[in-house]
Each structure stands twice: as C-alpha cells, then as structure tokens.
Amino acid sequence: MLKIKDLHTHIEQFHILQGVNLEVPEGSVTVVLGRNGAGKTTTIRSVMGFYPNVKGDILFQDQSILQQPPYTIAKHGIGYVPEDQDIFAGLTVEENMRVAMRKEDDKTRERQEWLLDLFPDLKLAWKRKGGHLSGGQKQMLSIARALVNDTPLLLVDEPSKGLAPIMVEKVMEAMNVIRETTTILLVEQNFIMASQLGDYFYMIDDGQTVFEGEMKLLQEDEGLRKKYLGIA
Amino acid sequence: MNIKKMYSKSEAVAGGGTSGAGTETPKGNRAGTSKPMKNPFQSMTWQKAAWIISLLILFAVPILVSKNSTLFMLTNIFIWAVFAMSYNLLLGYTGIISFGHAMFFGIGAYCFALMARHIPQGELGFLFAFGLTVVICFLLSLVVGLLSLRLRDTFYALITLAVATIFVIIAEQWRTMTMGNDGFNFTAMLSRDLFGFIDLLDRQHVYYIALIFLVSMFVVLKRFIDSPVGRTLQAIRDNEDRVSSLGFAVLNYKLISNIIAGVMAGLAGVVYAISIRFVSPDSVLGVENTIDVLLMTVIGGVGTMLGPIIGAGVVEVSSHYLMGLSHIHPIFERWVILFGIVFILIILFFPAGIVGTINQKLRGKKKEGAS
Amino acid sequence: MDTSASVKSTDSLQGDERNSERNKIIETVKLTKSFGGHTAVSDVSLSIFDKELKSIIGPNGAGKTTFFNLLSGQMKPTSGEIFYKGNEIQNLPPHKRTKLGIGRSFQITNVFPTLTVLENVRLAVQAKHNIHYSMFRHYKYYKHLEEEAYQSLEKVKLEPKAEHLASSLAHGEKRKLEIAILLSLDTQLLLLDEPTAGMSVDEVPQIIEVIESIRDQRDRTIILIEHKIDLVKHLSDTIAVLFHGKKLADGSPEEIMNNDQVQSAYLGGLYNDAED
Amino acid sequence: MELHLTLVFNGLATGMLIFLLAAGLSLIFGLMSVLNFAHGALFMFGAYMGTWVYILIGGWDSNLGNLNFFIGMAAAAGIGIVLGYLVERFTVRQVYGNHLRQILITTGVMLVVGELVKVFWGPNVIRVVQPEFLTGYFAVGDVRLTYYRVFIIIFSTVILALLLFMLKKSKLGIVVRAGVENSEMIQALGINVRKVFTLVFIFGTMLACIGGFMWGPYQGQVNPAMGLDLMLIAFIVVAIGGLGSVAGSAIAAVLVGLSEAYMAYYFPPGSLAVNMLIMAAVLLIRPTGLFGATR
C-alpha cells in the first residue's frame, strides 16, 4: 500500500534521512522502531509532505505522492496522527471532528458514530475545548480525527508518548480494532505496544533503515533489541 | 602558525552579515601566510586603492563642480546615507524593524532649527543643538527601547510607529514653537562665520561638513560593527535565544544598538537642517521619512556597510531625475510607485540588495577560483 | 567494557557514603512544570554532586529536556525550587545562570548560521571573559579570544572548518560546534542534551572522547541526557531515570540497570507488571 | 448627562467604523501572523473607488435616489476583493513565515497602492456628502442621534454578528480558527490552507474597503493621508484586542472610539496619544492583547 524508496530528506541544511526504504503491505501493521533522533518522525512527516526537500520516491497505492502538498496527500486517504496530537486547543471536540470531515455526508457521520463508540471518552467530552482534554483524550481525538474520512492508511507517531499506562492500554485496544479495517504505519518506542500490535518492523538508525523483519524476530532476539532501541 | 593561517582565510569566506568586516583588516595578519591567498590579498590592495581614490574624488568635487544644485544633491545623499546607515544598524545588524526612526532625524533637525532661530549668536546655538540632540535621542531611544524591545518584532514596529506619530502631532500642534504644519525657514539666522571659518550659507562649506560627517560616522559605525558588541548583535540577529544562553543580556545589546542608531539618526537630522535650512513635520519627522530610509537600506543592501550609502545615492539621484521628467508625463511625479515596485522585487528576488548581491557574486567567483 | 566502566565510576566516587560529605552543586526540590493540563516534570527532587557525571535517562516524553530547560532557565518552573551552590536560581533569566556557571548544549542544533564557525565559538569565549560592552575596539584586538576559540574547535576536531559559515556544516559537525561553544563557556556545570543525536557512527566516538576527557579531569560537573544506554553506562557516575515526568530511580549505573521498574518502564509501561 | 450620552454615541459610531477597518487586519494578523502594513493603503483605495462611483453615479443619474450609495459600497467591496487577491497572490504569499520580510513587502505594497490612489484621483481632498436618506438626526431627550451614525452602528453590528456567527458555526470559520492555531495540522487533514489564507486576506481587504468607503461620508471627505492615519488606529485596535480575536477587536475598537470622542471634546490634539498610551499599557501588561490567545 505504501512504499518508500531510498528516501532522503533535508531540513534546512540538515541531511536528516539518508536512505529510508520501507514497505507497508495492505492490511498490516508495520512498526518503525529506532531510538530518539533516529529519523522515525521525519520519515512519517516526509510521507505527509511536510518537507520541501525530499528525494527518492514515496508510492501510495502504486502512485507517487512525492512533492505533493500535505493536503493532497491527506485527500488520497492517508490519515496522520502526529507525535504531539496537535489537537486544536480552542476548538471543542465536536469542532475538531468537524474540521477534519472533508464531506459531511451520511457515510462520514456513520464513521464518526463508529469512532465515538470506539472512544466513548470523546462522547463524554463532546462539547469541551480541546485544550482542556487529558492527554489520553487528546490522543483518542487525534486518532478519531484522522479516521473520520475514508482512510485506507493511517500514520501514527508514538501514540503512547507521555500517556498514563491505563491510557496506553485503551489506545492499544482501539488500535487493535482499527487495524481490522485500516492499514497502519506506526512509530513507537514503547516496545510492548509495538510488539503486540506490529506484524512487521523496520529499524531506523541515523536516518537509514538498518534492519527489518517479522515482529517475532525482534521479540526473540534481545541482542538486536538492545542494539537499536538502546534498552538494556 | 596554524591559527594565523585560519585568520586570514576566515576573512575571505566570511558571510553575508560580516561582509563589511572582511574588507579592511590590518594587513599584518596576512603576513606570513604560507597557503596561496593571492586573490583576496590582491583585491585587498585594490580595494584600498579604490577607497582612497573615491574619497579623493569626493573631496575634489566642489573644486570641479560649481553647480550648487549638484553640490546640494550630493550633500543630501551624504546625510541620508548616514541616516540609512543608522537604520541599517537596526534592520541589517540587529534584525529589528523600526517604523519610527524618522523621529530621531526630525528631533535633530528641529533642535538645530530652533537653536538657529532662538540663539542667533552662532557657535553656542550650533554646539547646543548637537548636544541637545544627543541627549534627547539618547533618552528617547533608551525609553522606547525599554518599552518595546522585549516584545515581539511586529510589536516593536508598531510601538515605534506609534511613538513617532506622537512626535509628528506635537510638531503640528505646538504652533508657537514649531509653526505647526507649515514649518519654518531659518536661512537668515545662519551664521556666515561660524568658528571664524565656516560659512553655513556656502554650499561648498556645507558639502564638506556633510562629507566629513559621513566619513566619520562610517568609521565610527564600522568600528562598532567590528567591536565585540557589534559581533554579538549580529549573533542576536541570527539566533536571539542562543545568545542569551551564552550569558549575554540580549536586551541590553538591543538597547545599545537602538541608542546608537537613534543618536546617529539625530545627528544626521542636525546636518540635514543645516543643509536644507527649513523644517516642517512632513519633511523631517513624518513616517514617509522612515519609509524612504527603509527603501534606501533595502535597495542598497541590508547588513552591509556600503549598502545604505549606495541606496541613498540611488534613491536620491533617481528620484531627482524622475521628478525632472514630470513635464513629460505627470506619472513621474509619482516616482514613489516605481521605487515601491523595485523595493518589492528586491525583497522577493534579491533580498541582499545591490551591495549584498554583488558581494555574493564576488564570493561565488572567489570560491570557484579557489577550487 | 561494562566492568571497566563500573571500576572507573567506583574509583571516582568511592562509594555512596561519600556523597553526603560532598557538595551538591545543583539541587532541585519538588520541581514541577505543567503545560496546560499536561505535567511534563512532576515533583522532581534531585541532587547533583560537584564534579560528578550524572546522566538522566528515560523513554521519550519523560520530561528530560523540559527538566534541562528548567535548570538552564529557558523555562520557569510551575512550582518547586532550584538551588545552585546553595542559592535559589529558579527565577533567574538564562544569561544570568550562564554567568553563574551553568552552560548547556541544545538537542536541536542551535548555532548562528550566518557567522563563521570560529566566530560562533569566539562569541562564547567573549561571553566567558565578560567582554560585554566594549564598543569601539576591534574585536580582533582581543586576540586571545580567537586563540581560545580555536583551541575549543581543536578539541572537537572541527578546526579545519573554522572559516566556514556555520550554515554550511553537516549535521554532525554542527553538533560538534555546539559542544565547542559549550566548552568555550568554561562553566562549572555542563548540561549536555543528547550530544550525539543525529551524528554518524564514526563521529560519535570523537564526542565521547571529549566528554570522557572532561570527566576524567574531574574539575567540573556534567549532566548528560542520552539515549544510547551503553554509552550512558560507560560514562556516568550516577544515573537518574525520569518516567512520565517523575523521578523513577537514582543511583549507580549497576543499580539502575538492575532495577526492575526501570526495565519495565523502558520496555513499555509499568502496567504489565501489575497484570503479572 | 446629555453630553456624555452624545459622546458615548459618537464614540460608539466611530468605534464600530474602526472595527470594520480593523477586523480584516486582525484576522490576517491572527491567521497568518502577517502584520499587513498595506492595510491602510488598501482601504484608502477602496474608499476612493467607492466614493468615486458614488459621486459619479449620483451626478449622472439623480433618479437612482439613494441607490448610488449602495452601488458605491458595492464598488468598494469589489475593488477590495480584486486588490486582496492580487496582493496576497503576488506578494504576501511569497514570504509567509518570515516576519521581517512580511513587514517589508507589505510596506512596499503600501507605497505602490498609496501612490496609485494619487495617480487615479489626484493628491487632493475629495468632498463627500452623506446620502440623502441618512442626513439629519432624531432626538432622544436632548441627545441628537444622527442617522448616518445610527446606520454605521447598525451596519457594523450586523457585520460583527455575521463574522462571529461565521467563525463560530460555519465550516470555514472553524477551519480559520483551527488554522490560526496550527496551520500544518490543518493541511494534514486535507485542507489547502493556502486557499483559506487567500480567502481570509480577500475577505479582510473587502471589509476594510467597505469601512473605508463609509468613512468618507462620515468625515465629509476622503484624502490621501487617511490610509496611514487610520491604519495606525487599526493597528492599535488589533494590538489591544489581541491576535485574531474578532470580538477583541470589536471591544478594542469601541474603546478607541470612545477615547477619541472624549478626547475630541476635551483635548483634541491628545486623542491619538491617549490611544497610543492605552496600547502601550496593554502590550506591556499582556503582550498578546486583551483577548489574544497566550501562545
């Protein structure tokens, strides 16, 4: 569904990505791992088209989306859940959802209902301002917002970051439901979450994909885990 | 040895902001360089010669040219160049944009004009005007800076504009003192033998005053830009927070820049009053003057020593010329349109201005030659 | 490698019991920082002793950089105090803290792009020598400044690029420049925020060497944020672990590495333990 | 008492008119963080264009009655749309994200547009009379309420209500509010934020041009200095009201209008100075303005 070929991203003068290759098969959850500053977030943001200076190629459903503006990429059906959730703090939960809706038709409203069933917390906070939500609610809203349109591919950047353990669990449960209908590319440092959700993983280090394989492989190989995640 | 080598090379490649600094370092540093540094070395002497020759020409102008209107125009270019240089200290070297710079210029001009009117004895009023200008501009830039420099850049622009407008209003309303909107002429009050040898009514004399003023202000400003404080200012322009985390009190540095720019603009105003012998709110205090000086700085090249001088020359000469064409078509009376368009194009396509763009080209060539 | 590191650290510290006799150079008391509803640093009380190298680790979002920002003055705490050599400093602006002797490097490289590499460092030296309001003397008058700056560049092996514009440097080189600037400030306390982030594999050892040599001189204190755990183990005298803004553990590298809580925090959530 | 009622009424009218000028500036400032120095020149152009049409049509066909006033207003709105598009497309759009260059380039636009006004309509004052149906006054007690002022207050209040409603309830409004907060995330949701920027810029300029046009009959004239003078006041309003806050701008505008009215009565030369002082005080205490988001 998504193919990244030899991706090089420059941000200002910095050569951040120096050859990222990865493939997200349809229906899978593919996890990008790597320690801080390795280039995981940059990879996702490059897919979303946030950087003007990107070389290599990015194919979505076999069509190149390289050099397209972010809004076009989003319209192709790629949902984005950023690292810091980026909830619009001055907008209510309802408005946050509405801003995301590209069409206000029955289908979209149906999807919204489904998402609210998935995240009942959001229903409770429906009229509250985004800025007043808890971290977990923000994360749920961010995911729901990305999925309210027809979204075959979801890019999720560290959904567990800064969340209380109970919230991490909730988010993970929801992701388990979402994966049934949506292909997911997940950046995650929380290894438990990554290993429970992921089918396949890519390891990024110093802006390059350095290792890939079935998630099982990583679960079994502690040495590898230590080496790239920096856990001991 | 190693360090020396590096010193000399650093001059050659130094960047846009420091390009002025690269031109005039003492030759001593270059002696004993082992690596081939021919190009910059040659261009150094060449540049020095160019400096001396152009200065000689400028000093010889009154002897060669007797037309008063030409002298008058050159005199005004020199004065506006100083005014623009002071603006450039803010815009180009500190990275802040002021819309109230004309208030200092106007205060200087009014100081001189009022002194000329009320203390006709000459020397005393003359010196007093300079002294008073320095004091007022110092205090005003200090207060305005303290009020506005902590705020975001856009608000600094806003507050300076607001304060400057207050001064325009004062000049317009305080009729007994300033004659209001009409302004006043003080030609008759000017001394013909100031300190026994200066005739303020002689265009040649005024020309030399302005030229010497320009040269001395250039030297002072150059010195300042190359001083530790000046270098710190350029770093602030690049990255304010980082300068602060190095242990510099950023606000104080911006204040210094604000004060020096203010006082320098005030002095330029004094000399301008000497040259035009007339003041009115519009001609010296109005926001239009700040915009003119902004045009000169940007067109000439922000963050370069020569840019404002070239800019002042280009704007003054071409506006004079275009005005002259107004008998062909009245559109030429609206020459500001042309400058506005040029200004927009420069910001879009040549943000370094005339001098900055030439510098970049030269540097590009040097690099090619080196590799 | 592990054993040599532990030998080194016990060597220099000579046991925890000595800590009480040693001076605290910087201490936080119930330090808290909230942004809106989110508490990035929560009730952290931490002491750093004079001349030690302390690392702060923790998973992403644990509040490490925020903690640094509080120490160096980029942010003001919501509550709590910071003491530097016994004096309260939590309300001082960054430049005053630097003058007191707290220098920091930034995670996101943060240099002066239109100035030369040497000039970048020279400014730091100028700050260190307290040459603040000298206005009408040529900056080259202070020749020793440039010489010192050059020495700092040599320490990080960046001297061949001294005359280049900082904007033309590669990412790793900018990180080195960042370190050189910090070294030039010559402060008692060095806060290093992920000094090796984004560096290529062959550049990392050079920086490690620099940090090691400062540590071994034992004349100043270093606080280090770093993700490469092997590196942290090797370098640190003590390690503090932050998790969700709270201090989870604080102790010698061995203690930390054998701490179950730390293990599970890193592996993803303490809740798994509860389930077991 | 009558005096104060009259002054409050006058201040309200002036304030609401200033609001029309400032609303666009505030939206543009809030959404794109562009301090548009060309704003004054743009609404001056609108004022001249509208006034020109208004006078021209009034002289040319007196049978139109009062329609010429509204045709003039439509002309002002129309030129506002055109100018807003041109300026955004060819200058402001090129320099998003760089405050210094934004200020510089809009200053350039101010010069060009301001001079164009003089090219088309000459550098002199043009007299403007109020439309017939709005001349005169009615009295409430001893307070004279002039029709034109009443009209301004009603018209501007309607615009304010529409704006607030639009921002609060319409999709575009929500998008604009979200864009003020985080323009990158808005794009990631599939919205072309550039287009929204352009629309807002056009809309803001159009409002300003309408306001500029209404200013003519209010003051009895249009002149080439009005751009700069009124822009300064609009700046003050935006700074006091806060970034991108429409309601804040309205309140600040009324505040400024009231201080204008009172100063005009008690000490005319001081009116601008008082507003400056209010602005300086607000900015020093709360740099984001009274109603701006603290970011």
Tab-separated table of C-alpha atoms in Angstrom, chain A residues 24-175:
chain	number	residue	atom	x	y	z
A	24	VAL	CA	3.666	-1.236	4.256
A	25	PRO	CA	1.577	-4.114	2.891
A	26	GLU	CA	-2.169	-3.667	2.797
A	27	GLY	CA	-3.919	-4.803	5.948
A	28	SER	CA	-0.769	-4.900	8.022
A	29	VAL	CA	0.531	-3.006	11.000
A	30	THR	CA	4.074	-2.024	10.225
A	31	VAL	CA	6.136	-0.584	13.019
A	32	VAL	CA	9.045	1.790	12.691
A	33	LEU	CA	11.473	1.471	15.564
A	34	GLY	CA	14.613	3.262	16.499
A	35	ARG	CA	15.976	5.428	19.218
A	36	ASN	CA	15.389	9.119	19.679
A	37	GLY	CA	16.569	11.256	16.843
A	38	ALA	CA	16.968	8.301	14.520
A	39	GLY	CA	14.575	9.756	11.942
A	40	LYS	CA	11.275	7.973	12.639
A	41	THR	CA	9.167	11.093	12.941
A	42	THR	CA	10.922	12.644	9.970
A	43	THR	CA	10.007	9.581	7.926
A	44	ILE	CA	6.320	9.919	8.725
A	45	ARG	CA	6.348	13.647	8.186
A	46	SER	CA	8.101	13.180	4.871
A	47	VAL	CA	5.290	10.884	3.772
A	48	MET	CA	2.821	13.599	4.728
A	49	GLY	CA	4.679	16.045	2.512
A	50	PHE	CA	5.798	18.495	5.181
A	51	TYR	CA	9.296	18.859	3.828
A	52	PRO	CA	10.016	20.521	0.516
A	53	ASN	CA	13.434	18.981	0.051
A	54	VAL	CA	12.756	15.257	-0.297
A	55	LYS	CA	14.436	12.886	-2.744
A	56	GLY	CA	13.800	9.264	-3.566
A	57	ASP	CA	10.247	8.126	-4.014
A	58	ILE	CA	7.112	7.542	-1.984
A	59	LEU	CA	4.380	5.439	-3.559
A	60	PHE	CA	0.876	5.234	-2.188
A	61	GLN	CA	-1.293	2.616	-3.883
A	62	ASP	CA	1.379	2.483	-6.583
A	63	GLN	CA	1.250	6.176	-7.339
A	64	SER	CA	3.990	8.571	-6.441
A	65	ILE	CA	2.962	11.137	-3.865
A	66	LEU	CA	6.391	12.704	-3.640
A	67	GLN	CA	6.446	16.506	-3.827
A	68	GLN	CA	2.700	16.740	-3.379
A	69	PRO	CA	1.386	19.197	-0.818
A	70	PRO	CA	0.174	17.755	2.505
A	71	TYR	CA	-3.498	18.436	1.853
A	72	THR	CA	-3.427	16.482	-1.408
A	73	ILE	CA	-1.678	13.605	0.294
A	74	ALA	CA	-4.301	13.632	3.021
A	75	LYS	CA	-7.031	13.604	0.404
A	76	HIS	CA	-5.605	10.442	-1.148
A	77	GLY	CA	-6.696	8.762	2.047
A	78	ILE	CA	-3.735	8.961	4.371
A	79	GLY	CA	-4.593	9.835	7.957
A	80	TYR	CA	-1.973	11.375	10.220
A	81	VAL	CA	-1.752	11.236	13.996
A	82	PRO	CA	1.158	13.478	14.971
A	83	GLU	CA	3.540	12.966	17.837
A	84	ASP	CA	2.058	15.721	19.954
A	85	GLN	CA	-1.511	15.052	18.867
A	86	ASP	CA	-1.867	18.651	17.660
A	87	ILE	CA	-5.425	18.971	18.832
A	88	PHE	CA	-6.862	22.418	18.106
A	89	ALA	CA	-6.996	23.660	21.663
A	90	GLY	CA	-9.513	26.435	21.062
A	91	LEU	CA	-11.991	24.151	19.299
A	92	THR	CA	-14.359	21.774	21.018
A	93	VAL	CA	-14.112	18.053	20.426
A	94	GLU	CA	-17.086	18.354	18.115
A	95	GLU	CA	-15.425	21.117	16.125
A	96	ASN	CA	-12.163	19.231	15.994
A	97	MET	CA	-14.025	16.372	14.370
A	98	ARG	CA	-15.915	18.659	12.058
A	99	VAL	CA	-12.823	20.418	10.845
A	100	ALA	CA	-11.479	17.057	9.795
A	101	MET	CA	-14.565	15.994	7.853
A	102	ARG	CA	-13.970	16.518	4.191
A	103	LYS	CA	-17.568	15.623	3.378
A	104	GLU	CA	-20.446	15.995	5.737
A	105	ASP	CA	-22.463	13.111	4.353
A	106	ASP	CA	-24.138	10.095	5.944
A	107	LYS	CA	-21.146	7.874	5.421
A	108	THR	CA	-18.877	10.252	7.275
A	109	ARG	CA	-21.373	10.663	10.068
A	110	GLU	CA	-21.651	6.900	10.324
A	111	ARG	CA	-17.912	6.645	10.631
A	112	GLN	CA	-17.978	9.291	13.310
A	113	GLU	CA	-20.546	7.284	15.261
A	114	TRP	CA	-18.377	4.221	14.988
A	115	LEU	CA	-15.357	6.173	16.248
A	116	LEU	CA	-17.309	7.551	19.174
A	117	ASP	CA	-18.307	4.028	20.112
A	118	LEU	CA	-14.670	3.106	19.924
A	119	PHE	CA	-13.682	6.070	22.110
A	120	PRO	CA	-16.596	6.648	24.500
A	121	ASP	CA	-14.435	9.163	26.373
A	122	LEU	CA	-14.808	11.520	23.436
A	123	LYS	CA	-18.572	11.372	23.568
A	124	LEU	CA	-18.439	12.454	27.181
A	125	ALA	CA	-16.167	15.371	26.359
A	126	TRP	CA	-18.046	16.301	23.199
A	127	LYS	CA	-18.532	19.994	23.999
A	128	ARG	CA	-15.265	20.509	25.799
A	129	LYS	CA	-12.415	22.538	24.359
A	130	GLY	CA	-9.504	20.549	23.010
A	131	GLY	CA	-7.122	22.360	25.324
A	132	HIS	CA	-8.954	21.086	28.374
A	133	LEU	CA	-8.741	17.412	27.484
A	134	SER	CA	-6.482	14.967	29.239
A	135	GLY	CA	-3.512	13.557	27.391
A	136	GLY	CA	-5.337	10.330	26.708
A	137	GLN	CA	-8.430	12.063	25.402
A	138	LYS	CA	-6.275	14.161	23.130
A	139	GLN	CA	-4.681	11.057	21.736
A	140	MET	CA	-8.068	9.457	21.119
A	141	LEU	CA	-9.366	12.593	19.451
A	142	SER	CA	-6.297	12.787	17.295
A	143	ILE	CA	-6.821	9.230	16.113
A	144	ALA	CA	-10.550	9.667	15.624
A	145	ARG	CA	-9.981	12.872	13.703
A	146	ALA	CA	-7.625	11.142	11.321
A	147	LEU	CA	-10.110	8.340	10.661
A	148	VAL	CA	-13.331	10.266	10.194
A	149	ASN	CA	-12.753	10.377	6.449
A	150	ASP	CA	-12.281	7.317	4.317
A	151	THR	CA	-8.741	6.491	5.385
A	152	PRO	CA	-7.128	3.358	3.975
A	153	LEU	CA	-3.752	4.180	5.556
A	154	LEU	CA	-3.107	5.605	8.993
A	155	LEU	CA	0.239	7.048	10.066
A	156	VAL	CA	0.566	7.105	13.832
A	157	ASP	CA	3.500	8.742	15.577
A	158	GLU	CA	4.159	7.470	19.091
A	159	PRO	CA	0.634	7.168	20.419
A	160	SER	CA	1.909	6.055	23.829
A	161	LYS	CA	4.147	9.067	24.359
A	162	GLY	CA	3.509	10.772	27.653
A	163	LEU	CA	0.357	8.772	28.389
A	164	ALA	CA	-0.514	7.135	31.660
A	165	PRO	CA	-0.332	3.338	31.459
A	166	ILE	CA	-4.079	2.907	31.637
A	167	MET	CA	-4.487	5.226	28.677
A	168	VAL	CA	-1.834	3.403	26.722
A	169	GLU	CA	-3.896	0.302	27.190
A	170	LYS	CA	-7.067	1.953	25.956
A	171	VAL	CA	-5.345	3.352	22.922
A	172	MET	CA	-3.856	-0.012	22.177
A	173	GLU	CA	-7.235	-1.724	22.387
A	174	ALA	CA	-8.662	0.801	19.977
A	175	MET	CA	-5.783	0.313	17.601
